[in-house]
PDB file of C-alpha atoms in Angstrom:
ATOM      1  CA  MET A   1     120.226  97.820  97.194  1.00  0.00           C
ATOM      2  CA  ASP A   2     119.948  93.637  97.889  1.00  0.00           C
ATOM      3  CA  ASN A   3     120.406  93.223 101.549  1.00  0.00           C
ATOM      4  CA  HIS A   4     120.455  90.172 104.215  1.00  0.00           C
ATOM      5  CA  LEU A   5     118.162  93.151 107.068  1.00  0.00           C
ATOM      6  CA  ARG A   6     115.395  90.155 106.762  1.00  0.00           C
ATOM      7  CA  THR A   7     117.547  87.276 107.477  1.00  0.00           C
ATOM      8  CA  LEU A   8     119.710  88.985 110.160  1.00  0.00           C
ATOM      9  CA  ARG A   9     116.888  90.333 112.164  1.00  0.00           C
ATOM     10  CA  ALA A  10     115.058  87.053 112.220  1.00  0.00           C
ATOM     11  CA  LYS A  11     118.023  85.381 113.755  1.00  0.00           C
ATOM     12  CA  ALA A  12     118.141  87.884 116.566  1.00  0.00           C
ATOM     13  CA  GLN A  13     114.250  87.299 116.798  1.00  0.00           C
ATOM     14  CA  TRP A  14     113.639  90.786 116.372  1.00  0.00           C
ATOM     15  CA  THR A  15     110.443  92.226 114.774  1.00  0.00           C
ATOM     16  CA  GLN A  16     110.871  95.465 112.122  1.00  0.00           C
ATOM     17  CA  ALA A  17     109.539  97.527 114.674  1.00  0.00           C
ATOM     18  CA  ASP A  18     112.508  95.876 117.279  1.00  0.00           C
ATOM     19  CA  LEU A  19     115.080  97.167 114.952  1.00  0.00           C
ATOM     20  CA  ALA A  20     113.578 100.220 114.165  1.00  0.00           C
ATOM     21  CA  GLN A  21     113.657 101.390 117.614  1.00  0.00           C
ATOM     22  CA  ARG A  22     117.486 100.300 117.810  1.00  0.00           C
ATOM     23  CA  LEU A  23     118.172 102.290 114.734  1.00  0.00           C
ATOM     24  CA  GLY A  24     116.093 105.705 115.080  1.00  0.00           C
ATOM     25  CA  VAL A  25     114.068 105.099 112.491  1.00  0.00           C
ATOM     26  CA  SER A  26     110.275 103.980 111.540  1.00  0.00           C
ATOM     27  CA  ARG A  27     109.076 100.558 111.201  1.00  0.00           C
ATOM     28  CA  GLN A  28     108.105 101.628 107.680  1.00  0.00           C
ATOM     29  CA  ALA A  29     111.902 102.399 107.388  1.00  0.00           C
ATOM     30  CA  VAL A  30     112.815  99.005 108.157  1.00  0.00           C
ATOM     31  CA  ASN A  31     110.454  97.791 105.535  1.00  0.00           C
ATOM     32  CA  ALA A  32     111.454  99.819 102.528  1.00  0.00           C
ATOM     33  CA  LEU A  33     115.037  99.034 104.000  1.00  0.00           C
ATOM     34  CA  GLU A  34     114.038  95.103 103.507  1.00  0.00           C
ATOM     35  CA  THR A  35     112.077  95.505 100.397  1.00  0.00           C
ATOM     36  CA  GLY A  36     114.333  96.703  98.791  1.00  0.00           C
ATOM     37  CA  LYS A  37     112.371  99.799  98.085  1.00  0.00           C
ATOM     38  CA  HIS A  38     114.790 102.471  99.392  1.00  0.00           C
ATOM     39  CA  ASP A  39     118.534 102.112 100.545  1.00  0.00           C
ATOM     40  CA  PRO A  40     119.824 103.343 103.325  1.00  0.00           C
ATOM     41  CA  SER A  41     121.641 107.034 103.954  1.00  0.00           C
ATOM     42  CA  LEU A  42     125.812 106.020 104.580  1.00  0.00           C
ATOM     43  CA  ASP A  43     124.788 106.970 108.093  1.00  0.00           C
ATOM     44  CA  LEU A  44     121.841 104.859 108.651  1.00  0.00           C
ATOM     45  CA  ALA A  45     124.210 101.849 106.857  1.00  0.00           C
ATOM     46  CA  TYR A  46     126.670 102.577 109.863  1.00  0.00           C
ATOM     47  CA  ARG A  47     124.192 101.881 112.341  1.00  0.00           C
ATOM     48  CA  ILE A  48     122.875  98.892 110.818  1.00  0.00           C
ATOM     49  CA  SER A  49     126.659  97.451 110.808  1.00  0.00           C
ATOM     50  CA  VAL A  50     126.739  98.395 114.582  1.00  0.00           C
ATOM     51  CA  VAL A  51     123.742  97.336 115.726  1.00  0.00           C
ATOM     52  CA  PHE A  52     124.267  93.764 113.967  1.00  0.00           C
ATOM     53  CA  ALA A  53     128.319  93.708 114.904  1.00  0.00           C
ATOM     54  CA  LEU A  54     129.223  93.208 111.186  1.00  0.00           C
ATOM     55  CA  PRO A  55     130.870  94.802 108.441  1.00  0.00           C
ATOM     56  CA  VAL A  56     128.375  97.405 106.035  1.00  0.00           C
ATOM     57  CA  GLU A  57     129.734  94.661 103.331  1.00  0.00           C
ATOM     58  CA  ALA A  58     128.464  91.662 105.355  1.00  0.00           C
ATOM     59  CA  ILE A  59     124.784  93.525 105.180  1.00  0.00           C
ATOM     60  CA  PHE A  60     124.688  95.088 101.750  1.00  0.00           C
ATOM     61  CA  CYS A  61     125.573  93.911  98.306  1.00  0.00           C
ATOM     62  CA  ASN A  62     127.258  96.302  96.355  1.00  0.00           C
ATOM     63  CA  PRO A  63     125.952  96.101  93.089  1.00  0.00           C
ATOM     64  CA  TYR A  64     128.630  98.228  91.420  1.00  0.00           C
ATOM     65  CA  ARG A  65     131.173  95.177  92.583  1.00  0.00           C
ATOM     66  CA  SER A  66     132.478  92.753  89.662  1.00  0.00           C
ATOM     67  CA  ALA A  67     132.164  88.898  90.655  1.00  0.00           C
ATOM     68  CA  GLU A  68     135.605  88.980  90.080  1.00  0.00           C
ATOM     69  CA  ALA A  69     136.558  91.418  92.684  1.00  0.00           C
TER      70      ALA A  69
END
């Protein structure tokens, strides 16, 4: 799933390890999310939205939403 994690993390001036610590996951998990190798669980997506104080939809791109919606 496409996302804006890398951009948001860089804007916050956090390393992958910094974000991982805030989310309670490994640095490797953050890397996998940023590179699109893995999609977050619903719980993790909500934790990410809280950390960045943004709605989930502002962080993750819904591949099933039509361009017209």
